[in-house]
Amino acid sequence: MGYSRGQTIAIAVIFMVLPTSVVGLRIWAKTMSRRGFGWDDYLILLALATTIGSCVVQLIAAIDGQLGQHQTDAPNGMPILNDPRFLRYETCKFALQMLTYSGYGLAKASILVLYMRIFDVRAFRIRAKILLVVVTAWTISFFFASLFQCYPITPLIEPFYGKKCVNAIPLWYVGSSTDILLDCLILALPIPMVLKLQLPQKQKIGVICMLLLGALATASSVARLVVYVQVGNILAVHFNDETYYTSPVFIWSVIELALGVISACLPTLRPIFLRYRTKPNSQESGVSAYKSFGSFRYGRHPYGRSASRSDDYEIPVLKALEPAVHTHIKGPDAENLELPEVGVIMVHQNIEHV
């Protein structure tokens, strides 16, 4: 169940370009809303950097190493340990583990910070912060667990090198399983908040679907765990052809990381979708865009928030769970009302107690 050298190269290039393009769209959407960068944006840029780094490592392993190729063995069937290409593969595999764990953690943290920006409710923010601490601890733990698989530190972690190393395969299983658990917790976190909003059912479903776009990364996490189990079973038999049979580990690690970055960006792209769907050329068309979404009413601003504060993907909710306060604007000043940027998801209904 290995991938060829050409396939590993192609997948590395594709999943380097895709998340880079989506992050570029996120920056464009941010520019359209004329707002500065937030911590979620900085975190996703760091996650993108680890994604590009992981793809580069996979390219090096395939082009200059033996990834996706059958391993060169000695006549006795054992790997040739001083083969420069095999050593390059080993180094790349070692580097990939630290890069991917860092990237997974950064992408998860970006989503949680985004949630805290969207749902400005104290109880929810506390839960999100607790989960953010757990994600940070998970990332640091598995980063150093991968780094110290052998002592002293070495990328030559295979048993036939005679190093004092832990068994890497159970570490893969535990890391992947807990990764899926964290993804599920992050996906489930905002759902109770949305369900308690007094919104029409159709709008509730729409908001939930937007927030559940992270399921793309969760699906790839499950696929990676399945691949790990399959590879672990195969390596028990084909221990002397590691460079070919571990190619799915490289590929699915990179795919999950890239999809994690993409999933974290998709909810932020609404300004672009609305711009090209409604093509607002005036203040009037901007109002129409909001009316079509059913979330903006001219002459009043949800929760009494300042109309000059726009957020390109925010779902404003009350910090205190009280009925919404609407500010009525009358007279000539109403014509000078500064509209929120197109793309804000404004919720003007009440929210029930969480």
PDB file of N, CA, C and O in Angstrom, residues 225-296:
ATOM      1  N   LEU A 225      -5.083   7.886  10.955  1.00  0.00           N
ATOM      2  CA  LEU A 225      -4.996   6.819  11.959  1.00  0.00           C
ATOM      3  C   LEU A 225      -5.137   5.453  11.305  1.00  0.00           C
ATOM      4  O   LEU A 225      -4.400   4.513  11.638  1.00  0.00           O
ATOM      5  N   VAL A 226      -6.075   5.324  10.369  1.00  0.00           N
ATOM      6  CA  VAL A 226      -6.246   4.052   9.657  1.00  0.00           C
ATOM      7  C   VAL A 226      -4.965   3.693   8.911  1.00  0.00           C
ATOM      8  O   VAL A 226      -4.507   2.531   8.930  1.00  0.00           O
ATOM      9  N   VAL A 227      -4.357   4.689   8.272  1.00  0.00           N
ATOM     10  CA  VAL A 227      -3.100   4.454   7.542  1.00  0.00           C
ATOM     11  C   VAL A 227      -2.003   4.015   8.504  1.00  0.00           C
ATOM     12  O   VAL A 227      -1.220   3.103   8.202  1.00  0.00           O
ATOM     13  N   TYR A 228      -1.929   4.658   9.667  1.00  0.00           N
ATOM     14  CA  TYR A 228      -0.906   4.281  10.652  1.00  0.00           C
ATOM     15  C   TYR A 228      -1.044   2.817  11.058  1.00  0.00           C
ATOM     16  O   TYR A 228      -0.042   2.089  11.171  1.00  0.00           O
ATOM     17  N   VAL A 229      -2.274   2.387  11.302  1.00  0.00           N
ATOM     18  CA  VAL A 229      -2.491   0.994  11.714  1.00  0.00           C
ATOM     19  C   VAL A 229      -2.069   0.045  10.592  1.00  0.00           C
ATOM     20  O   VAL A 229      -1.386  -0.970  10.825  1.00  0.00           O
ATOM     21  N   GLN A 230      -2.449   0.369   9.359  1.00  0.00           N
ATOM     22  CA  GLN A 230      -2.078  -0.473   8.218  1.00  0.00           C
ATOM     23  C   GLN A 230      -0.567  -0.520   8.033  1.00  0.00           C
ATOM     24  O   GLN A 230       0.016  -1.592   7.826  1.00  0.00           O
ATOM     25  N   VAL A 231       0.069   0.639   8.103  1.00  0.00           N
ATOM     26  CA  VAL A 231       1.528   0.690   7.926  1.00  0.00           C
ATOM     27  C   VAL A 231       2.233  -0.059   9.052  1.00  0.00           C
ATOM     28  O   VAL A 231       3.215  -0.783   8.814  1.00  0.00           O
ATOM     29  N   GLY A 232       1.731   0.104  10.281  1.00  0.00           N
ATOM     30  CA  GLY A 232       2.344  -0.611  11.397  1.00  0.00           C
ATOM     31  C   GLY A 232       2.295  -2.118  11.201  1.00  0.00           C
ATOM     32  O   GLY A 232       3.264  -2.828  11.488  1.00  0.00           O
ATOM     33  N   ASN A 233       1.168  -2.617  10.698  1.00  0.00           N
ATOM     34  CA  ASN A 233       1.053  -4.060  10.449  1.00  0.00           C
ATOM     35  C   ASN A 233       1.971  -4.515   9.316  1.00  0.00           C
ATOM     36  O   ASN A 233       2.580  -5.591   9.379  1.00  0.00           O
ATOM     37  N   ILE A 234       2.076  -3.699   8.281  1.00  0.00           N
ATOM     38  CA  ILE A 234       2.916  -4.062   7.132  1.00  0.00           C
ATOM     39  C   ILE A 234       4.399  -4.041   7.507  1.00  0.00           C
ATOM     40  O   ILE A 234       5.178  -4.919   7.101  1.00  0.00           O
ATOM     41  N   LEU A 235       4.808  -3.048   8.306  1.00  0.00           N
ATOM     42  CA  LEU A 235       6.227  -2.943   8.667  1.00  0.00           C
ATOM     43  C   LEU A 235       6.680  -4.104   9.541  1.00  0.00           C
ATOM     44  O   LEU A 235       7.877  -4.421   9.587  1.00  0.00           O
ATOM     45  N   ALA A 236       5.736  -4.729  10.238  1.00  0.00           N
ATOM     46  CA  ALA A 236       6.106  -5.894  11.032  1.00  0.00           C
ATOM     47  C   ALA A 236       6.621  -7.024  10.146  1.00  0.00           C
ATOM     48  O   ALA A 236       7.411  -7.868  10.574  1.00  0.00           O
ATOM     49  N   VAL A 237       6.196  -7.008   8.875  1.00  0.00           N
ATOM     50  CA  VAL A 237       6.633  -8.039   7.915  1.00  0.00           C
ATOM     51  C   VAL A 237       7.723  -7.490   6.997  1.00  0.00           C
ATOM     52  O   VAL A 237       8.766  -8.121   6.789  1.00  0.00           O
ATOM     53  N   HIS A 238       7.486  -6.281   6.457  1.00  0.00           N
ATOM     54  CA  HIS A 238       8.420  -5.691   5.488  1.00  0.00           C
ATOM     55  C   HIS A 238       9.283  -4.618   6.151  1.00  0.00           C
ATOM     56  O   HIS A 238       9.325  -3.475   5.709  1.00  0.00           O
ATOM     57  N   PHE A 239       9.972  -4.994   7.229  1.00  0.00           N
ATOM     58  CA  PHE A 239      10.789  -4.024   7.958  1.00  0.00           C
ATOM     59  C   PHE A 239      11.969  -3.525   7.132  1.00  0.00           C
ATOM     60  O   PHE A 239      12.548  -2.492   7.440  1.00  0.00           O
ATOM     61  N   ASN A 240      12.325  -4.282   6.075  1.00  0.00           N
ATOM     62  CA  ASN A 240      13.474  -3.903   5.253  1.00  0.00           C
ATOM     63  C   ASN A 240      13.075  -3.112   4.007  1.00  0.00           C
ATOM     64  O   ASN A 240      13.880  -2.934   3.101  1.00  0.00           O
ATOM     65  N   ASP A 241      11.835  -2.660   3.945  1.00  0.00           N
ATOM     66  CA  ASP A 241      11.381  -1.828   2.819  1.00  0.00           C
ATOM     67  C   ASP A 241      10.571  -0.641   3.342  1.00  0.00           C
ATOM     68  O   ASP A 241       9.507  -0.303   2.840  1.00  0.00           O
ATOM     69  N   GLU A 242      11.143  -0.007   4.332  1.00  0.00           N
ATOM     70  CA  GLU A 242      10.445   1.068   5.036  1.00  0.00           C
ATOM     71  C   GLU A 242      10.183   2.273   4.139  1.00  0.00           C
ATOM     72  O   GLU A 242       9.141   2.925   4.236  1.00  0.00           O
ATOM     73  N   THR A 243      11.114   2.594   3.267  1.00  0.00           N
ATOM     74  CA  THR A 243      10.982   3.806   2.453  1.00  0.00           C
ATOM     75  C   THR A 243       9.783   3.748   1.513  1.00  0.00           C
ATOM     76  O   THR A 243       9.231   4.790   1.145  1.00  0.00           O
ATOM     77  N   TYR A 244       9.382   2.558   1.136  1.00  0.00           N
ATOM     78  CA  TYR A 244       8.214   2.419   0.259  1.00  0.00           C
ATOM     79  C   TYR A 244       6.923   2.351   1.065  1.00  0.00           C
ATOM     80  O   TYR A 244       5.949   3.048   0.771  1.00  0.00           O
ATOM     81  N   TYR A 245       6.903   1.539   2.111  1.00  0.00           N
ATOM     82  CA  TYR A 245       5.655   1.285   2.826  1.00  0.00           C
ATOM     83  C   TYR A 245       5.274   2.396   3.805  1.00  0.00           C
ATOM     84  O   TYR A 245       4.133   2.437   4.267  1.00  0.00           O
ATOM     85  N   THR A 246       6.206   3.282   4.150  1.00  0.00           N
ATOM     86  CA  THR A 246       5.846   4.405   5.025  1.00  0.00           C
ATOM     87  C   THR A 246       5.459   5.653   4.232  1.00  0.00           C
ATOM     88  O   THR A 246       5.138   6.679   4.838  1.00  0.00           O
ATOM     89  N   SER A 247       5.464   5.580   2.917  1.00  0.00           N
ATOM     90  CA  SER A 247       5.094   6.762   2.124  1.00  0.00           C
ATOM     91  C   SER A 247       3.675   7.266   2.457  1.00  0.00           C
ATOM     92  O   SER A 247       3.449   8.486   2.465  1.00  0.00           O
ATOM     93  N   PRO A 248       2.695   6.386   2.772  1.00  0.00           N
ATOM     94  CA  PRO A 248       1.379   6.916   3.170  1.00  0.00           C
ATOM     95  C   PRO A 248       1.428   7.743   4.452  1.00  0.00           C
ATOM     96  O   PRO A 248       0.607   8.652   4.634  1.00  0.00           O
ATOM     97  N   VAL A 249       2.372   7.446   5.353  1.00  0.00           N
ATOM     98  CA  VAL A 249       2.497   8.228   6.585  1.00  0.00           C
ATOM     99  C   VAL A 249       2.869   9.669   6.243  1.00  0.00           C
ATOM    100  O   VAL A 249       2.288  10.629   6.768  1.00  0.00           O
ATOM    101  N   PHE A 250       3.838   9.836   5.361  1.00  0.00           N
ATOM    102  CA  PHE A 250       4.215  11.172   4.908  1.00  0.00           C
ATOM    103  C   PHE A 250       3.015  11.872   4.273  1.00  0.00           C
ATOM    104  O   PHE A 250       2.683  13.018   4.614  1.00  0.00           O
ATOM    105  N   ILE A 251       2.397  11.191   3.347  1.00  0.00           N
ATOM    106  CA  ILE A 251       1.353  11.821   2.539  1.00  0.00           C
ATOM    107  C   ILE A 251       0.154  12.232   3.383  1.00  0.00           C
ATOM    108  O   ILE A 251      -0.330  13.372   3.288  1.00  0.00           O
ATOM    109  N   TRP A 252      -0.327  11.350   4.256  1.00  0.00           N
ATOM    110  CA  TRP A 252      -1.521  11.680   5.028  1.00  0.00           C
ATOM    111  C   TRP A 252      -1.224  12.664   6.150  1.00  0.00           C
ATOM    112  O   TRP A 252      -2.121  13.411   6.576  1.00  0.00           O
ATOM    113  N   SER A 253       0.007  12.702   6.619  1.00  0.00           N
ATOM    114  CA  SER A 253       0.375  13.736   7.586  1.00  0.00           C
ATOM    115  C   SER A 253       0.314  15.109   6.937  1.00  0.00           C
ATOM    116  O   SER A 253      -0.201  16.071   7.519  1.00  0.00           O
ATOM    117  N   VAL A 254       0.830  15.206   5.715  1.00  0.00           N
ATOM    118  CA  VAL A 254       0.808  16.470   4.987  1.00  0.00           C
ATOM    119  C   VAL A 254      -0.620  16.857   4.605  1.00  0.00           C
ATOM    120  O   VAL A 254      -1.021  18.033   4.724  1.00  0.00           O
ATOM    121  N   ILE A 255      -1.418  15.884   4.164  1.00  0.00           N
ATOM    122  CA  ILE A 255      -2.806  16.175   3.772  1.00  0.00           C
ATOM    123  C   ILE A 255      -3.598  16.699   4.970  1.00  0.00           C
ATOM    124  O   ILE A 255      -4.329  17.696   4.866  1.00  0.00           O
ATOM    125  N   GLU A 256      -3.466  16.033   6.115  1.00  0.00           N
ATOM    126  CA  GLU A 256      -4.209  16.488   7.297  1.00  0.00           C
ATOM    127  C   GLU A 256      -3.804  17.901   7.700  1.00  0.00           C
ATOM    128  O   GLU A 256      -4.653  18.738   8.028  1.00  0.00           O
ATOM    129  N   LEU A 257      -2.511  18.180   7.669  1.00  0.00           N
ATOM    130  CA  LEU A 257      -2.040  19.505   8.053  1.00  0.00           C
ATOM    131  C   LEU A 257      -2.573  20.568   7.096  1.00  0.00           C
ATOM    132  O   LEU A 257      -3.055  21.630   7.522  1.00  0.00           O
ATOM    133  N   ALA A 258      -2.515  20.291   5.793  1.00  0.00           N
ATOM    134  CA  ALA A 258      -3.009  21.254   4.804  1.00  0.00           C
ATOM    135  C   ALA A 258      -4.511  21.474   4.952  1.00  0.00           C
ATOM    136  O   ALA A 258      -4.987  22.619   4.901  1.00  0.00           O
ATOM    137  N   LEU A 259      -5.270  20.403   5.151  1.00  0.00           N
ATOM    138  CA  LEU A 259      -6.718  20.545   5.321  1.00  0.00           C
ATOM    139  C   LEU A 259      -7.070  21.263   6.617  1.00  0.00           C
ATOM    140  O   LEU A 259      -8.077  21.971   6.693  1.00  0.00           O
ATOM    141  N   GLY A 260      -6.245  21.080   7.645  1.00  0.00           N
ATOM    142  CA  GLY A 260      -6.467  21.818   8.885  1.00  0.00           C
ATOM    143  C   GLY A 260      -6.346  23.317   8.677  1.00  0.00           C
ATOM    144  O   GLY A 260      -7.155  24.101   9.187  1.00  0.00           O
ATOM    145  N   VAL A 261      -5.338  23.728   7.915  1.00  0.00           N
ATOM    146  CA  VAL A 261      -5.164  25.153   7.612  1.00  0.00           C
ATOM    147  C   VAL A 261      -6.323  25.661   6.759  1.00  0.00           C
ATOM    148  O   VAL A 261      -6.887  26.733   7.013  1.00  0.00           O
ATOM    149  N   ILE A 262      -6.715  24.875   5.760  1.00  0.00           N
ATOM    150  CA  ILE A 262      -7.819  25.282   4.883  1.00  0.00           C
ATOM    151  C   ILE A 262      -9.124  25.394   5.676  1.00  0.00           C
ATOM    152  O   ILE A 262      -9.880  26.362   5.530  1.00  0.00           O
ATOM    153  N   SER A 263      -9.393  24.406   6.532  1.00  0.00           N
ATOM    154  CA  SER A 263     -10.633  24.420   7.322  1.00  0.00           C
ATOM    155  C   SER A 263     -10.688  25.623   8.252  1.00  0.00           C
ATOM    156  O   SER A 263     -11.757  26.203   8.457  1.00  0.00           O
ATOM    157  N   ALA A 264      -9.554  25.995   8.813  1.00  0.00           N
ATOM    158  CA  ALA A 264      -9.518  27.149   9.712  1.00  0.00           C
ATOM    159  C   ALA A 264      -9.776  28.457   8.967  1.00  0.00           C
ATOM    160  O   ALA A 264     -10.217  29.440   9.570  1.00  0.00           O
ATOM    161  N   CYS A 265      -9.513  28.473   7.656  1.00  0.00           N
ATOM    162  CA  CYS A 265      -9.676  29.694   6.863  1.00  0.00           C
ATOM    163  C   CYS A 265     -11.059  29.819   6.234  1.00  0.00           C
ATOM    164  O   CYS A 265     -11.529  30.945   5.995  1.00  0.00           O
ATOM    165  N   LEU A 266     -11.719  28.711   5.949  1.00  0.00           N
ATOM    166  CA  LEU A 266     -12.970  28.773   5.194  1.00  0.00           C
ATOM    167  C   LEU A 266     -14.038  29.656   5.835  1.00  0.00           C
ATOM    168  O   LEU A 266     -14.705  30.420   5.126  1.00  0.00           O
ATOM    169  N   PRO A 267     -14.246  29.610   7.156  1.00  0.00           N
ATOM    170  CA  PRO A 267     -15.286  30.483   7.728  1.00  0.00           C
ATOM    171  C   PRO A 267     -14.974  31.970   7.601  1.00  0.00           C
ATOM    172  O   PRO A 267     -15.863  32.797   7.768  1.00  0.00           O
ATOM    173  N   THR A 268     -13.730  32.315   7.318  1.00  0.00           N
ATOM    174  CA  THR A 268     -13.350  33.731   7.241  1.00  0.00           C
ATOM    175  C   THR A 268     -13.511  34.305   5.837  1.00  0.00           C
ATOM    176  O   THR A 268     -13.266  35.496   5.642  1.00  0.00           O
ATOM    177  N   LEU A 269     -13.913  33.498   4.875  1.00  0.00           N
ATOM    178  CA  LEU A 269     -13.947  33.943   3.478  1.00  0.00           C
ATOM    179  C   LEU A 269     -15.297  34.500   3.058  1.00  0.00           C
ATOM    180  O   LEU A 269     -15.494  34.824   1.885  1.00  0.00           O
ATOM    181  N   ARG A 270     -16.229  34.636   3.987  1.00  0.00           N
ATOM    182  CA  ARG A 270     -17.567  35.106   3.645  1.00  0.00           C
ATOM    183  C   ARG A 270     -17.578  36.462   2.939  1.00  0.00           C
ATOM    184  O   ARG A 270     -18.389  36.674   2.028  1.00  0.00           O
ATOM    185  N   PRO A 271     -16.724  37.426   3.305  1.00  0.00           N
ATOM    186  CA  PRO A 271     -16.737  38.705   2.587  1.00  0.00           C
ATOM    187  C   PRO A 271     -16.531  38.550   1.083  1.00  0.00           C
ATOM    188  O   PRO A 271     -17.155  39.253   0.290  1.00  0.00           O
ATOM    189  N   ILE A 272     -15.678  37.616   0.699  1.00  0.00           N
ATOM    190  CA  ILE A 272     -15.425  37.400  -0.734  1.00  0.00           C
ATOM    191  C   ILE A 272     -16.653  36.807  -1.407  1.00  0.00           C
ATOM    192  O   ILE A 272     -17.062  37.246  -2.490  1.00  0.00           O
ATOM    193  N   PHE A 273     -17.273  35.811  -0.769  1.00  0.00           N
ATOM    194  CA  PHE A 273     -18.453  35.184  -1.349  1.00  0.00           C
ATOM    195  C   PHE A 273     -19.580  36.200  -1.514  1.00  0.00           C
ATOM    196  O   PHE A 273     -20.242  36.251  -2.553  1.00  0.00           O
ATOM    197  N   LEU A 274     -19.807  37.013  -0.483  1.00  0.00           N
ATOM    198  CA  LEU A 274     -20.885  37.991  -0.554  1.00  0.00           C
ATOM    199  C   LEU A 274     -20.593  39.067  -1.588  1.00  0.00           C
ATOM    200  O   LEU A 274     -21.495  39.540  -2.265  1.00  0.00           O
ATOM    201  N   ARG A 275     -19.344  39.451  -1.696  1.00  0.00           N
ATOM    202  CA  ARG A 275     -19.005  40.504  -2.656  1.00  0.00           C
ATOM    203  C   ARG A 275     -19.331  40.081  -4.073  1.00  0.00           C
ATOM    204  O   ARG A 275     -19.901  40.846  -4.857  1.00  0.00           O
ATOM    205  N   TYR A 276     -18.989  38.863  -4.424  1.00  0.00           N
ATOM    206  CA  TYR A 276     -19.205  38.416  -5.796  1.00  0.00           C
ATOM    207  C   TYR A 276     -20.600  37.841  -6.018  1.00  0.00           C
ATOM    208  O   TYR A 276     -21.009  37.648  -7.157  1.00  0.00           O
ATOM    209  N   ARG A 277     -21.316  37.603  -4.933  1.00  0.00           N
ATOM    210  CA  ARG A 277     -22.698  37.161  -5.090  1.00  0.00           C
ATOM    211  C   ARG A 277     -23.629  38.360  -5.245  1.00  0.00           C
ATOM    212  O   ARG A 277     -24.528  38.362  -6.068  1.00  0.00           O
ATOM    213  N   THR A 278     -23.393  39.384  -4.421  1.00  0.00           N
ATOM    214  CA  THR A 278     -24.288  40.535  -4.439  1.00  0.00           C
ATOM    215  C   THR A 278     -23.751  41.709  -5.240  1.00  0.00           C
ATOM    216  O   THR A 278     -24.505  42.564  -5.664  1.00  0.00           O
ATOM    217  N   LYS A 279     -22.403  41.761  -5.414  1.00  0.00           N
ATOM    218  CA  LYS A 279     -21.754  42.841  -6.141  1.00  0.00           C
ATOM    219  C   LYS A 279     -22.257  44.205  -5.683  1.00  0.00           C
ATOM    220  O   LYS A 279     -22.828  44.983  -6.457  1.00  0.00           O
ATOM    221  N   PRO A 280     -22.074  44.532  -4.405  1.00  0.00           N
ATOM    222  CA  PRO A 280     -22.571  45.815  -3.926  1.00  0.00           C
ATOM    223  C   PRO A 280     -21.766  46.965  -4.486  1.00  0.00           C
ATOM    224  O   PRO A 280     -20.564  47.021  -4.341  1.00  0.00           O
ATOM    225  N   ASN A 281     -22.444  47.898  -5.162  1.00  0.00           N
ATOM    226  CA  ASN A 281     -21.770  49.062  -5.724  1.00  0.00           C
ATOM    227  C   ASN A 281     -22.130  50.333  -4.984  1.00  0.00           C
ATOM    228  O   ASN A 281     -21.634  51.403  -5.288  1.00  0.00           O
ATOM    229  N   SER A 282     -23.032  50.217  -4.031  1.00  0.00           N
ATOM    230  CA  SER A 282     -23.459  51.410  -3.315  1.00  0.00           C
ATOM    231  C   SER A 282     -23.900  51.015  -1.931  1.00  0.00           C
ATOM    232  O   SER A 282     -23.969  49.846  -1.579  1.00  0.00           O
ATOM    233  N   GLN A 283     -24.215  52.050  -1.149  1.00  0.00           N
ATOM    234  CA  GLN A 283     -24.686  51.790   0.198  1.00  0.00           C
ATOM    235  C   GLN A 283     -25.998  51.029   0.166  1.00  0.00           C
ATOM    236  O   GLN A 283     -26.251  50.145   0.965  1.00  0.00           O
ATOM    237  N   GLU A 284     -26.819  51.325  -0.808  1.00  0.00           N
ATOM    238  CA  GLU A 284     -28.121  50.663  -0.909  1.00  0.00           C
ATOM    239  C   GLU A 284     -27.955  49.181  -1.176  1.00  0.00           C
ATOM    240  O   GLU A 284     -28.622  48.345  -0.578  1.00  0.00           O
ATOM    241  N   SER A 285     -27.030  48.829  -2.100  1.00  0.00           N
ATOM    242  CA  SER A 285     -26.846  47.408  -2.396  1.00  0.00           C
ATOM    243  C   SER A 285     -26.229  46.690  -1.220  1.00  0.00           C
ATOM    244  O   SER A 285     -26.442  45.506  -1.017  1.00  0.00           O
ATOM    245  N   GLY A 286     -25.419  47.422  -0.421  1.00  0.00           N
ATOM    246  CA  GLY A 286     -24.873  46.815   0.782  1.00  0.00           C
ATOM    247  C   GLY A 286     -25.964  46.440   1.750  1.00  0.00           C
ATOM    248  O   GLY A 286     -25.935  45.390   2.367  1.00  0.00           O
ATOM    249  N   VAL A 287     -26.961  47.310   1.902  1.00  0.00           N
ATOM    250  CA  VAL A 287     -28.094  46.997   2.774  1.00  0.00           C
ATOM    251  C   VAL A 287     -28.858  45.805   2.239  1.00  0.00           C
ATOM    252  O   VAL A 287     -29.284  44.926   2.979  1.00  0.00           O
ATOM    253  N   SER A 288     -29.024  45.739   0.913  1.00  0.00           N
ATOM    254  CA  SER A 288     -29.745  44.613   0.321  1.00  0.00           C
ATOM    255  C   SER A 288     -29.052  43.307   0.605  1.00  0.00           C
ATOM    256  O   SER A 288     -29.691  42.284   0.820  1.00  0.00           O
ATOM    257  N   ALA A 289     -27.714  43.337   0.596  1.00  0.00           N
ATOM    258  CA  ALA A 289     -26.974  42.105   0.876  1.00  0.00           C
ATOM    259  C   ALA A 289     -27.289  41.600   2.266  1.00  0.00           C
ATOM    260  O   ALA A 289     -27.459  40.407   2.488  1.00  0.00           O
ATOM    261  N   TYR A 290     -27.383  42.527   3.229  1.00  0.00           N
ATOM    262  CA  TYR A 290     -27.689  42.100   4.589  1.00  0.00           C
ATOM    263  C   TYR A 290     -29.115  41.633   4.716  1.00  0.00           C
ATOM    264  O   TYR A 290     -29.412  40.671   5.409  1.00  0.00           O
ATOM    265  N   LYS A 291     -30.033  42.335   4.031  1.00  0.00           N
ATOM    266  CA  LYS A 291     -31.430  41.915   4.115  1.00  0.00           C
ATOM    267  C   LYS A 291     -31.619  40.536   3.521  1.00  0.00           C
ATOM    268  O   LYS A 291     -32.407  39.736   4.012  1.00  0.00           O
ATOM    269  N   SER A 292     -30.871  40.238   2.450  1.00  0.00           N
ATOM    270  CA  SER A 292     -31.005  38.922   1.828  1.00  0.00           C
ATOM    271  C   SER A 292     -30.548  37.832   2.769  1.00  0.00           C
ATOM    272  O   SER A 292     -31.010  36.699   2.704  1.00  0.00           O
ATOM    273  N   PHE A 293     -29.596  38.169   3.646  1.00  0.00           N
ATOM    274  CA  PHE A 293     -29.150  37.187   4.625  1.00  0.00           C
ATOM    275  C   PHE A 293     -30.083  37.157   5.834  1.00  0.00           C
ATOM    276  O   PHE A 293     -30.064  36.221   6.626  1.00  0.00           O
ATOM    277  N   GLY A 294     -30.919  38.200   5.975  1.00  0.00           N
ATOM    278  CA  GLY A 294     -31.867  38.234   7.081  1.00  0.00           C
ATOM    279  C   GLY A 294     -31.238  38.608   8.395  1.00  0.00           C
ATOM    280  O   GLY A 294     -31.707  38.177   9.444  1.00  0.00           O
ATOM    281  N   SER A 295     -30.144  39.421   8.367  1.00  0.00           N
ATOM    282  CA  SER A 295     -29.445  39.673   9.615  1.00  0.00           C
ATOM    283  C   SER A 295     -29.135  41.138   9.849  1.00  0.00           C
ATOM    284  O   SER A 295     -28.499  41.471  10.819  1.00  0.00           O
ATOM    285  N   PHE A 296     -29.548  42.038   8.970  1.00  0.00           N
ATOM    286  CA  PHE A 296     -29.272  43.450   9.169  1.00  0.00           C
ATOM    287  C   PHE A 296     -30.532  44.253   8.902  1.00  0.00           C
ATOM    288  O   PHE A 296     -31.242  44.010   7.945  1.00  0.00           O
TER     289      PHE A 296
END
